[in-house]
């Protein structure tokens, strides 16, 4: 079965740590980092990257438009 | 299993920030609905390829700086007067796509006369109405749209309708006016509602391109700073308290 694999890139210096992407992700991929960015916000990152399907939900709800989404229609899994 | 670096390649790109958005960091608080709606307007302008012919009119309120965030032509209006300024722009430049962007303090309080008459005249414009039930910019004071019992900085024990009147569903009033052709109430708190809201914005811009008169979109919104809740809790509060009073859906689509 072809499994859709995705990944996100967060502009972590512009992320405001609002968590709206965290709750919007159906795969529970995203968490807020313990570290903060230059503005003092705990920025979003892929805590469970293997689960990302590239569905774009997180990017859609991000008020600051700091998420970029990639999707790979990957090889048939053995 | 694919490594992340094999996925993050230009040929696999499926979503990126709209080119109509500037690189400026938005001045809004974390989680603010203004940011989501800016993004949707930018995406619609990009998809319609109308960046060069769109003119926005900014309100007074937190979105007073919207001209820093969307790379289009803008005009700034005095508090509540965006529909009056947009009227002038739309009449003087009928070849342009004109929209007014307003908060609830701006549109449903100080600017009530301007919005009612612009919609009644059917000026050829889109109106985007961000209803967060509060004066966000000035410190969370009560607005005409504040719900009964909702605490604000000027109604700390909750809005008392005996003293301050009822929350105003101005979108229902506007739907009565013959100059409007599309009147809808949307939200932008989940991926599904964001997609729906974008479709509504697209329809409104298409209507103005087709010179159909006024298209009016209310977005029921949050103001986590004014509401004194986290962004996630604000969305939950909005679903529980705002949606029963401000019901989502189309009020008019002609
Ligand atoms: C003529 C005038 N009166 C009052 C103000 C003060 N003022 C600035 S923003 C604002 C209310 C904004 O509330 P809203 O339109 O709901 O926007 P939000 O910040 O909530 O998005 C007020 C009363 C002003 N700038 N000009
Ligand atoms: S929605 Fe955007 S700003 Fe908010 S935490 Fe996620 S990436 Fe950061
Ligand atoms: S693209 Fe979809 S699966 Fe991947 S992190 Fe975003 S919401 Fe989660
Ligand atoms: S005060 Fe409210 S409306 Fe203004 S930017 Fe902050 S959250 Fe948004
Ligand atoms: Mg407001």
mmCIF file of C-alpha atoms and ligand atoms in Angstrom:
data_model
loop_
_atom_site.group_PDB
_atom_site.id
_atom_site.type_symbol
_atom_site.label_atom_id
_atom_site.label_comp_id
_atom_site.label_asym_id
_atom_site.label_seq_id
_atom_site.Cartn_x
_atom_site.Cartn_y
_atom_site.Cartn_z
ATOM 1 C CA UNK A 1 0.000 0.000 0.000
ATOM 2 C CA UNK A 2 1.311 3.445 -0.893
ATOM 3 C CA UNK A 3 1.644 5.468 2.288
ATOM 4 C CA UNK A 4 1.587 9.242 2.062
ATOM 5 C CA UNK A 5 4.544 10.779 3.847
ATOM 6 C CA UNK A 6 4.757 14.416 4.687
ATOM 7 C CA UNK A 7 6.849 16.904 6.587
ATOM 8 C CA UNK A 8 6.492 20.480 7.760
ATOM 9 C CA UNK A 9 8.989 23.268 8.123
ATOM 10 C CA UNK A 10 8.246 25.876 10.794
ATOM 11 C CA UNK A 11 9.804 29.339 10.607
ATOM 12 C CA UNK A 12 10.613 29.043 14.305
ATOM 13 C CA UNK A 13 11.824 32.626 14.753
ATOM 14 C CA UNK A 14 8.400 33.884 13.564
ATOM 15 C CA UNK A 15 6.272 31.252 15.345
ATOM 16 C CA UNK A 16 4.333 32.691 18.286
ATOM 17 C CA UNK A 17 3.694 29.375 20.037
ATOM 18 C CA UNK A 18 -0.089 29.741 19.897
ATOM 19 C CA UNK A 19 -0.647 25.937 19.732
ATOM 20 C CA UNK A 20 -3.432 26.201 17.149
ATOM 21 C CA UNK A 21 -1.438 23.927 14.810
ATOM 22 C CA UNK A 22 -0.891 21.444 17.647
ATOM 23 C CA UNK A 23 -4.633 20.890 18.126
ATOM 24 C CA UNK A 24 -5.375 21.031 14.369
ATOM 25 C CA UNK A 25 -3.025 18.154 13.495
ATOM 26 C CA UNK A 26 -5.000 14.896 13.170
ATOM 27 C CA UNK A 27 -1.770 12.855 13.521
ATOM 28 C CA UNK A 28 -0.491 14.535 16.703
ATOM 29 C CA UNK A 29 2.764 15.361 14.967
ATOM 30 C CA UNK A 30 3.378 18.798 16.454
ATOM 31 C CA UNK A 31 4.473 19.893 19.939
ATOM 32 C CA UNK A 32 5.814 23.133 21.318
ATOM 33 C CA UNK A 33 9.558 23.112 22.019
ATOM 34 C CA UNK A 34 10.849 23.518 25.565
ATOM 35 C CA UNK A 35 13.298 26.058 24.153
ATOM 36 C CA UNK A 36 12.122 29.550 23.192
ATOM 37 C CA UNK A 37 12.879 31.638 20.125
ATOM 38 C CA UNK A 38 14.255 35.183 20.088
ATOM 39 C CA UNK A 39 10.838 36.592 20.986
ATOM 40 C CA UNK A 40 10.490 34.234 23.940
ATOM 41 C CA UNK A 41 7.899 31.954 22.381
ATOM 42 C CA UNK A 42 7.978 28.154 22.658
ATOM 43 C CA UNK A 43 7.950 27.420 18.958
ATOM 44 C CA UNK A 44 6.192 24.519 17.178
ATOM 45 C CA UNK A 45 8.193 21.572 15.859
ATOM 46 C CA UNK A 46 7.576 18.046 14.569
ATOM 47 C CA UNK A 47 7.752 15.875 17.676
ATOM 48 C CA UNK A 48 6.479 12.802 15.762
ATOM 49 C CA UNK A 49 7.765 13.366 12.222
ATOM 50 C CA UNK A 50 7.012 9.800 11.087
ATOM 51 C CA UNK A 51 3.275 10.397 11.467
ATOM 52 C CA UNK A 52 3.031 13.465 9.211
ATOM 53 C CA UNK A 53 0.916 12.925 6.083
ATOM 54 C CA UNK A 54 1.384 16.406 4.638
ATOM 55 C CA UNK A 55 -2.342 17.110 4.947
ATOM 56 C CA UNK A 56 -1.724 20.913 5.372
ATOM 57 C CA UNK A 57 -4.222 21.293 8.240
ATOM 58 C CA UNK A 58 -1.622 22.853 10.540
ATOM 59 C CA UNK A 59 -0.549 25.381 7.918
ATOM 60 C CA UNK A 60 -4.149 26.291 7.170
ATOM 61 C CA UNK A 61 -4.941 27.362 10.745
ATOM 62 C CA UNK A 62 -1.588 29.048 11.512
ATOM 63 C CA UNK A 63 -2.404 32.749 12.029
ATOM 64 C CA UNK A 64 1.159 33.771 11.244
ATOM 65 C CA UNK A 65 1.539 31.622 8.106
ATOM 66 C CA UNK A 66 4.874 30.233 9.279
ATOM 67 C CA UNK A 67 4.320 26.575 8.323
ATOM 68 C CA UNK A 68 5.395 25.170 4.949
ATOM 69 C CA UNK A 69 4.188 21.675 4.036
ATOM 70 C CA UNK A 70 5.784 19.003 1.845
ATOM 71 C CA UNK A 71 4.320 15.694 0.740
ATOM 72 C CA UNK A 72 5.910 12.671 -0.846
ATOM 73 C CA UNK A 73 3.857 9.926 -2.491
ATOM 74 C CA UNK A 74 6.328 7.358 -1.334
ATOM 75 C CA UNK A 75 7.409 3.992 -2.564
ATOM 76 C CA UNK A 76 5.263 0.888 -1.999
ATOM 77 C CA UNK A 77 6.079 -0.413 1.438
ATOM 78 C CA UNK A 78 7.392 -3.948 1.642
ATOM 79 C CA UNK B 1 11.226 4.954 5.541
ATOM 80 C CA UNK B 2 11.712 8.361 3.974
ATOM 81 C CA UNK B 3 14.021 10.750 5.796
ATOM 82 C CA UNK B 4 12.712 14.244 6.453
ATOM 83 C CA UNK B 5 15.353 15.755 4.201
ATOM 84 C CA UNK B 6 14.111 13.596 1.339
ATOM 85 C CA UNK B 7 10.615 14.991 1.823
ATOM 86 C CA UNK B 8 11.517 18.660 2.278
ATOM 87 C CA UNK B 9 12.352 19.365 -1.368
ATOM 88 C CA UNK B 10 10.836 21.932 -3.756
ATOM 89 C CA UNK B 11 9.169 19.238 -5.895
ATOM 90 C CA UNK B 12 7.224 17.989 -2.854
ATOM 91 C CA UNK B 13 5.934 21.407 -1.799
ATOM 92 C CA UNK B 14 2.168 21.368 -1.161
ATOM 93 C CA UNK B 15 1.611 24.476 0.959
ATOM 94 C CA UNK B 16 3.564 27.694 1.349
ATOM 95 C CA UNK B 17 2.768 31.168 2.594
ATOM 96 C CA UNK B 18 0.971 33.227 -0.064
ATOM 97 C CA UNK B 19 3.178 35.560 -2.087
ATOM 98 C CA UNK B 20 0.644 38.326 -1.440
ATOM 99 C CA UNK B 21 1.622 38.280 2.258
ATOM 100 C CA UNK B 22 4.692 40.365 3.089
ATOM 101 C CA UNK B 23 7.580 39.025 5.180
ATOM 102 C CA UNK B 24 6.732 41.395 8.041
ATOM 103 C CA UNK B 25 5.979 39.715 11.362
ATOM 104 C CA UNK B 26 2.288 40.318 12.053
ATOM 105 C CA UNK B 27 1.644 42.622 15.004
ATOM 106 C CA UNK B 28 -1.186 40.433 16.302
ATOM 107 C CA UNK B 29 -1.154 38.465 19.544
ATOM 108 C CA UNK B 30 -0.481 34.717 19.310
ATOM 109 C CA UNK B 31 -3.480 32.881 17.830
ATOM 110 C CA UNK B 32 -5.346 36.009 16.683
ATOM 111 C CA UNK B 33 -8.028 35.382 14.036
ATOM 112 C CA UNK B 34 -6.970 38.523 12.154
ATOM 113 C CA UNK B 35 -3.855 36.631 10.998
ATOM 114 C CA UNK B 36 -5.836 33.671 9.655
ATOM 115 C CA UNK B 37 -8.232 35.916 7.730
ATOM 116 C CA UNK B 38 -5.355 38.001 6.304
ATOM 117 C CA UNK B 39 -3.888 34.768 4.981
ATOM 118 C CA UNK B 40 -7.165 33.750 3.328
ATOM 119 C CA UNK B 41 -7.634 37.134 1.661
ATOM 120 C CA UNK B 42 -4.038 36.948 0.399
ATOM 121 C CA UNK B 43 -4.586 33.440 -0.998
ATOM 122 C CA UNK B 44 -7.792 34.496 -2.782
ATOM 123 C CA UNK B 45 -6.075 37.558 -4.296
ATOM 124 C CA UNK B 46 -3.188 35.365 -5.439
ATOM 125 C CA UNK B 47 -5.481 32.709 -6.938
ATOM 126 C CA UNK B 48 -7.548 35.320 -8.786
ATOM 127 C CA UNK B 49 -4.345 37.038 -9.960
ATOM 128 C CA UNK B 50 -5.680 40.455 -8.902
ATOM 129 C CA UNK B 51 -2.812 41.695 -6.720
ATOM 130 C CA UNK B 52 -2.298 44.699 -9.019
ATOM 131 C CA UNK B 53 -5.965 45.716 -9.057
ATOM 132 C CA UNK B 54 -7.074 45.119 -5.469
ATOM 133 C CA UNK B 55 -7.475 48.067 -3.077
ATOM 134 C CA UNK B 56 -8.139 47.410 0.602
ATOM 135 C CA UNK B 57 -9.444 49.920 3.124
ATOM 136 C CA UNK B 58 -8.070 49.490 6.669
ATOM 137 C CA UNK B 59 -10.091 50.228 9.777
ATOM 138 C CA UNK B 60 -9.106 51.504 13.202
ATOM 139 C CA UNK B 61 -8.593 48.578 15.547
ATOM 140 C CA UNK B 62 -5.924 45.905 15.824
ATOM 141 C CA UNK B 63 -5.964 45.507 12.041
ATOM 142 C CA UNK B 64 -5.102 49.185 11.537
ATOM 143 C CA UNK B 65 -1.694 47.945 10.336
ATOM 144 C CA UNK B 66 -3.090 45.459 7.787
ATOM 145 C CA UNK B 67 -1.318 47.444 5.050
ATOM 146 C CA UNK B 68 1.971 46.115 6.430
ATOM 147 C CA UNK B 69 0.924 42.512 5.911
ATOM 148 C CA UNK B 70 -0.723 42.278 2.482
ATOM 149 C CA UNK B 71 1.268 43.522 -0.466
ATOM 150 C CA UNK B 72 -1.533 45.368 -2.271
ATOM 151 C CA UNK B 73 -2.723 48.979 -2.445
ATOM 152 C CA UNK B 74 -4.435 50.228 0.697
ATOM 153 C CA UNK B 75 -6.198 53.295 1.989
ATOM 154 C CA UNK B 76 -6.527 54.059 5.692
ATOM 155 C CA UNK B 77 -9.894 55.239 7.004
ATOM 156 C CA UNK B 78 -10.907 56.950 10.239
ATOM 157 C CA UNK B 79 -12.615 54.769 12.858
ATOM 158 C CA UNK B 80 -15.763 53.180 11.365
ATOM 159 C CA UNK B 81 -15.480 55.014 8.062
ATOM 160 C CA UNK B 82 -13.956 52.260 5.906
ATOM 161 C CA UNK B 83 -17.221 51.696 3.958
ATOM 162 C CA UNK B 84 -17.443 55.428 3.160
ATOM 163 C CA UNK B 85 -13.847 55.561 1.957
ATOM 164 C CA UNK B 86 -14.320 52.291 0.057
ATOM 165 C CA UNK B 87 -17.405 53.810 -1.601
ATOM 166 C CA UNK B 88 -15.279 56.621 -2.979
ATOM 167 C CA UNK B 89 -12.543 54.260 -4.153
ATOM 168 C CA UNK B 90 -15.013 51.858 -5.802
ATOM 169 C CA UNK B 91 -16.823 54.698 -7.605
ATOM 170 C CA UNK B 92 -13.695 56.519 -8.748
ATOM 171 C CA UNK B 93 -11.922 53.334 -9.793
ATOM 172 C CA UNK B 94 -14.612 50.925 -11.006
ATOM 173 C CA UNK B 95 -11.955 48.755 -12.677
ATOM 174 C CA UNK B 96 -10.449 47.906 -9.250
ATOM 175 C CA UNK B 97 -11.499 45.229 -6.761
ATOM 176 C CA UNK B 98 -12.257 47.030 -3.501
ATOM 177 C CA UNK B 99 -12.704 45.617 -0.032
ATOM 178 C CA UNK B 100 -13.190 47.106 3.433
ATOM 179 C CA UNK B 101 -11.769 45.249 6.433
ATOM 180 C CA UNK B 102 -13.342 46.055 9.801
ATOM 181 C CA UNK B 103 -13.586 44.927 13.416
ATOM 182 C CA UNK B 104 -16.810 44.848 15.415
ATOM 183 C CA UNK B 105 -16.088 48.020 17.384
ATOM 184 C CA UNK B 106 -15.321 49.709 14.085
ATOM 185 C CA UNK B 107 -18.262 48.333 12.066
ATOM 186 C CA UNK B 108 -21.032 47.757 14.623
ATOM 187 C CA UNK B 109 -20.447 50.732 16.924
ATOM 188 C CA UNK B 110 -18.882 53.980 15.720
ATOM 189 C CA UNK B 111 -19.339 53.033 12.038
ATOM 190 C CA UNK B 112 -22.918 51.715 12.117
ATOM 191 C CA UNK B 113 -24.220 54.468 9.852
ATOM 192 C CA UNK B 114 -21.497 54.030 7.242
ATOM 193 C CA UNK B 115 -21.857 50.271 6.909
ATOM 194 C CA UNK B 116 -25.671 50.305 6.805
ATOM 195 C CA UNK B 117 -25.800 52.978 4.116
ATOM 196 C CA UNK B 118 -22.954 51.561 2.005
ATOM 197 C CA UNK B 119 -24.679 48.155 2.024
ATOM 198 C CA UNK B 120 -28.065 49.738 1.352
ATOM 199 C CA UNK B 121 -26.617 51.586 -1.638
ATOM 200 C CA UNK B 122 -25.117 48.302 -2.789
ATOM 201 C CA UNK B 123 -21.649 49.712 -3.301
ATOM 202 C CA UNK B 124 -19.579 47.284 -5.345
ATOM 203 C CA UNK B 125 -17.260 46.068 -2.589
ATOM 204 C CA UNK B 126 -16.394 43.196 -0.285
ATOM 205 C CA UNK B 127 -16.742 43.798 3.443
ATOM 206 C CA UNK B 128 -14.771 41.556 5.797
ATOM 207 C CA UNK B 129 -16.100 41.884 9.348
ATOM 208 C CA UNK B 130 -13.979 40.440 12.179
ATOM 209 C CA UNK B 131 -16.354 39.967 15.096
ATOM 210 C CA UNK B 132 -14.442 39.098 18.269
ATOM 211 C CA UNK B 133 -17.103 40.626 20.527
ATOM 212 C CA UNK B 134 -14.742 43.162 22.030
ATOM 213 C CA UNK B 135 -12.601 46.250 21.449
ATOM 214 C CA UNK B 136 -9.336 44.356 21.136
ATOM 215 C CA UNK B 137 -6.921 47.163 20.396
ATOM 216 C CA UNK B 138 -7.825 49.503 23.221
ATOM 217 C CA UNK B 139 -7.769 46.933 26.023
ATOM 218 C CA UNK B 140 -10.806 44.676 25.775
ATOM 219 C CA UNK B 141 -13.714 47.046 26.414
ATOM 220 C CA UNK B 142 -17.327 46.000 25.831
ATOM 221 C CA UNK B 143 -18.558 46.319 22.237
ATOM 222 C CA UNK B 144 -22.143 46.291 20.908
ATOM 223 C CA UNK B 145 -21.411 42.676 19.911
ATOM 224 C CA UNK B 146 -20.342 41.560 23.416
ATOM 225 C CA UNK B 147 -22.507 38.640 24.548
ATOM 226 C CA UNK B 148 -24.859 38.882 27.517
ATOM 227 C CA UNK B 149 -22.905 38.000 30.639
ATOM 228 C CA UNK B 150 -19.537 38.179 28.872
ATOM 229 C CA UNK B 151 -16.871 39.790 31.039
ATOM 230 C CA UNK B 152 -14.853 42.639 29.526
ATOM 231 C CA UNK B 153 -12.680 45.346 31.048
ATOM 232 C CA UNK B 154 -15.696 47.699 31.149
ATOM 233 C CA UNK B 155 -18.168 44.988 32.206
ATOM 234 C CA UNK B 156 -16.044 42.999 34.669
ATOM 235 C CA UNK B 157 -19.083 41.183 36.087
ATOM 236 C CA UNK B 158 -20.386 40.356 32.613
ATOM 237 C CA UNK B 159 -22.508 42.425 30.202
ATOM 238 C CA UNK B 160 -25.788 43.447 31.818
ATOM 239 C CA UNK B 161 -28.320 43.874 29.006
ATOM 240 C CA UNK B 162 -30.680 45.865 31.229
ATOM 241 C CA UNK B 163 -28.054 48.570 31.407
ATOM 242 C CA UNK B 164 -26.250 48.293 28.049
ATOM 243 C CA UNK B 165 -28.751 46.748 25.644
ATOM 244 C CA UNK B 166 -28.608 43.542 23.680
ATOM 245 C CA UNK B 167 -25.700 42.184 21.672
ATOM 246 C CA UNK B 168 -26.137 43.372 18.099
ATOM 247 C CA UNK B 169 -26.446 40.865 15.262
ATOM 248 C CA UNK B 170 -25.645 43.471 12.641
ATOM 249 C CA UNK B 171 -25.122 40.863 9.923
ATOM 250 C CA UNK B 172 -28.816 39.950 10.180
ATOM 251 C CA UNK B 173 -29.680 43.631 9.631
ATOM 252 C CA UNK B 174 -27.371 43.871 6.662
ATOM 253 C CA UNK B 175 -28.894 40.788 5.041
ATOM 254 C CA UNK B 176 -32.218 42.708 4.885
ATOM 255 C CA UNK B 177 -30.752 45.415 2.686
ATOM 256 C CA UNK B 178 -31.443 45.100 -1.055
ATOM 257 C CA UNK B 179 -27.955 46.353 -1.972
ATOM 258 C CA UNK B 180 -26.302 43.221 -0.592
ATOM 259 C CA UNK B 181 -26.156 40.065 -2.691
ATOM 260 C CA UNK B 182 -24.070 37.715 -0.532
ATOM 261 C CA UNK B 183 -24.149 37.832 3.271
ATOM 262 C CA UNK B 184 -22.553 35.045 5.257
ATOM 263 C CA UNK B 185 -21.209 34.272 8.722
ATOM 264 C CA UNK B 186 -18.088 32.146 8.885
ATOM 265 C CA UNK B 187 -15.374 31.093 11.337
ATOM 266 C CA UNK B 188 -11.674 30.242 10.951
ATOM 267 C CA UNK B 189 -10.734 28.092 13.922
ATOM 268 C CA UNK B 190 -10.438 24.601 12.386
ATOM 269 C CA UNK B 191 -9.018 23.368 9.064
ATOM 270 C CA UNK B 192 -12.585 22.723 7.809
ATOM 271 C CA UNK B 193 -13.882 26.148 8.811
ATOM 272 C CA UNK B 194 -10.804 27.809 7.315
ATOM 273 C CA UNK B 195 -11.458 26.078 3.978
ATOM 274 C CA UNK B 196 -15.125 27.133 4.062
ATOM 275 C CA UNK B 197 -14.257 30.695 5.010
ATOM 276 C CA UNK B 198 -11.819 30.902 2.118
ATOM 277 C CA UNK B 199 -14.528 29.706 -0.301
ATOM 278 C CA UNK B 200 -16.830 32.450 0.996
ATOM 279 C CA UNK B 201 -14.131 35.101 0.563
ATOM 280 C CA UNK B 202 -13.493 33.849 -2.965
ATOM 281 C CA UNK B 203 -17.190 34.053 -3.791
ATOM 282 C CA UNK B 204 -17.353 37.607 -2.428
ATOM 283 C CA UNK B 205 -14.377 38.711 -4.523
ATOM 284 C CA UNK B 206 -15.866 36.976 -7.597
ATOM 285 C CA UNK B 207 -19.130 38.859 -6.976
ATOM 286 C CA UNK B 208 -17.333 42.194 -6.890
ATOM 287 C CA UNK B 209 -15.403 41.299 -10.045
ATOM 288 C CA UNK B 210 -18.846 40.639 -11.609
ATOM 289 C CA UNK B 211 -20.120 43.998 -10.228
ATOM 290 C CA UNK B 212 -22.925 42.460 -8.207
ATOM 291 C CA UNK B 213 -22.955 44.980 -5.344
ATOM 292 C CA UNK B 214 -21.986 44.422 -1.721
ATOM 293 C CA UNK B 215 -20.790 41.042 -0.456
ATOM 294 C CA UNK B 216 -20.513 40.884 3.325
ATOM 295 C CA UNK B 217 -18.581 38.264 5.302
ATOM 296 C CA UNK B 218 -18.653 38.166 9.081
ATOM 297 C CA UNK B 219 -15.957 35.979 10.638
ATOM 298 C CA UNK B 220 -16.778 35.033 14.223
ATOM 299 C CA UNK B 221 -13.370 35.493 15.805
ATOM 300 C CA UNK B 222 -11.390 35.317 19.025
ATOM 301 C CA UNK B 223 -9.399 37.898 20.951
ATOM 302 C CA UNK B 224 -7.400 35.832 23.398
ATOM 303 C CA UNK B 225 -5.833 38.921 25.003
ATOM 304 C CA UNK B 226 -9.175 40.649 25.519
ATOM 305 C CA UNK B 227 -10.905 37.463 26.562
ATOM 306 C CA UNK B 228 -8.011 36.551 28.874
ATOM 307 C CA UNK B 229 -7.852 32.953 27.657
ATOM 308 C CA UNK B 230 -5.197 31.021 25.745
ATOM 309 C CA UNK B 231 -5.694 30.855 21.953
ATOM 310 C CA UNK B 232 -6.855 27.219 22.162
ATOM 311 C CA UNK B 233 -9.238 27.953 25.056
ATOM 312 C CA UNK B 234 -10.499 31.031 23.197
ATOM 313 C CA UNK B 235 -11.531 28.862 20.252
ATOM 314 C CA UNK B 236 -13.328 26.507 22.630
ATOM 315 C CA UNK B 237 -15.063 29.447 24.320
ATOM 316 C CA UNK B 238 -16.091 30.807 20.919
ATOM 317 C CA UNK B 239 -17.630 27.473 19.891
ATOM 318 C CA UNK B 240 -19.502 27.170 23.169
ATOM 319 C CA UNK B 241 -20.682 30.765 23.608
ATOM 320 C CA UNK B 242 -20.389 32.759 20.358
ATOM 321 C CA UNK B 243 -21.701 30.185 17.872
ATOM 322 C CA UNK B 244 -25.114 29.656 19.553
ATOM 323 C CA UNK B 245 -25.776 33.413 19.271
ATOM 324 C CA UNK B 246 -23.843 34.162 16.085
ATOM 325 C CA UNK B 247 -24.984 31.205 13.990
ATOM 326 C CA UNK B 248 -22.698 30.237 11.137
ATOM 327 C CA UNK B 249 -23.898 29.952 7.546
ATOM 328 C CA UNK B 250 -25.155 31.981 4.597
ATOM 329 C CA UNK B 251 -27.850 34.555 5.374
ATOM 330 C CA UNK B 252 -28.263 35.586 1.742
ATOM 331 C CA UNK B 253 -26.862 34.349 -1.562
ATOM 332 C CA UNK B 254 -28.445 35.812 -4.691
HETATM 333 C C1 LIG C 1 -12.673 58.396 16.536
HETATM 334 C C2 LIG C 1 -12.011 57.365 17.395
HETATM 335 N N1 LIG C 1 -12.634 56.961 18.526
HETATM 336 C C3 LIG C 1 -12.061 56.021 19.309
HETATM 337 C C4 LIG C 1 -10.839 55.492 18.984
HETATM 338 C C5 LIG C 1 -10.217 54.465 19.893
HETATM 339 N N2 LIG C 1 -10.266 53.116 19.347
HETATM 340 C C6 LIG C 1 -9.226 52.573 18.694
HETATM 341 S S1 LIG C 1 -9.494 50.988 18.230
HETATM 342 C C7 LIG C 1 -11.038 51.004 18.918
HETATM 343 C C8 LIG C 1 -11.935 49.789 18.906
HETATM 344 C C9 LIG C 1 -11.484 48.702 18.021
HETATM 345 O O1 LIG C 1 -12.288 47.565 18.194
HETATM 346 P P1 LIG C 1 -12.632 46.619 16.988
HETATM 347 O O2 LIG C 1 -13.124 47.392 15.840
HETATM 348 O O3 LIG C 1 -13.552 45.564 17.513
HETATM 349 O O4 LIG C 1 -11.217 46.003 16.545
HETATM 350 P P2 LIG C 1 -10.326 44.843 17.187
HETATM 351 O O5 LIG C 1 -9.157 45.542 17.766
HETATM 352 O O6 LIG C 1 -11.165 44.125 18.213
HETATM 353 O O7 LIG C 1 -9.979 43.973 16.044
HETATM 354 C C10 LIG C 1 -11.320 52.244 19.506
HETATM 355 C C11 LIG C 1 -12.574 52.553 20.211
HETATM 356 C C12 LIG C 1 -10.211 55.948 17.823
HETATM 357 N N3 LIG C 1 -9.012 55.466 17.421
HETATM 358 N N4 LIG C 1 -10.804 56.889 17.061
HETATM 359 S S1 LIG C 2 -0.037 27.817 14.571
HETATM 360 FE FE1 LIG C 2 1.750 28.860 13.715
HETATM 361 S S2 LIG C 2 2.304 30.447 15.185
HETATM 362 FE FE2 LIG C 2 0.915 29.016 16.225
HETATM 363 S S3 LIG C 2 2.290 27.534 17.233
HETATM 364 FE FE3 LIG C 2 1.763 26.669 15.255
HETATM 365 S S4 LIG C 2 3.407 27.352 13.877
HETATM 366 FE FE4 LIG C 2 3.528 28.612 15.697
HETATM 367 S S1 LIG C 3 0.735 18.419 7.564
HETATM 368 FE FE1 LIG C 3 -1.006 17.395 8.588
HETATM 369 S S2 LIG C 3 -0.098 15.579 9.544
HETATM 370 FE FE2 LIG C 3 1.619 16.945 9.014
HETATM 371 S S3 LIG C 3 1.969 18.146 10.867
HETATM 372 FE FE3 LIG C 3 0.571 19.335 9.605
HETATM 373 S S4 LIG C 3 -1.482 18.758 10.305
HETATM 374 FE FE4 LIG C 3 -0.049 17.219 11.085
HETATM 375 S S1 LIG C 4 -5.839 42.301 21.153
HETATM 376 FE FE1 LIG C 4 -7.207 40.712 20.399
HETATM 377 S S2 LIG C 4 -7.802 41.336 18.303
HETATM 378 FE FE2 LIG C 4 -5.984 42.518 18.932
HETATM 379 S S3 LIG C 4 -4.218 41.364 18.128
HETATM 380 FE FE3 LIG C 4 -4.534 40.733 20.249
HETATM 381 S S4 LIG C 4 -5.873 38.923 20.082
HETATM 382 FE FE4 LIG C 4 -5.995 40.004 18.114
HETATM 383 MG MG1 LIG C 5 -13.216 43.628 18.040
#
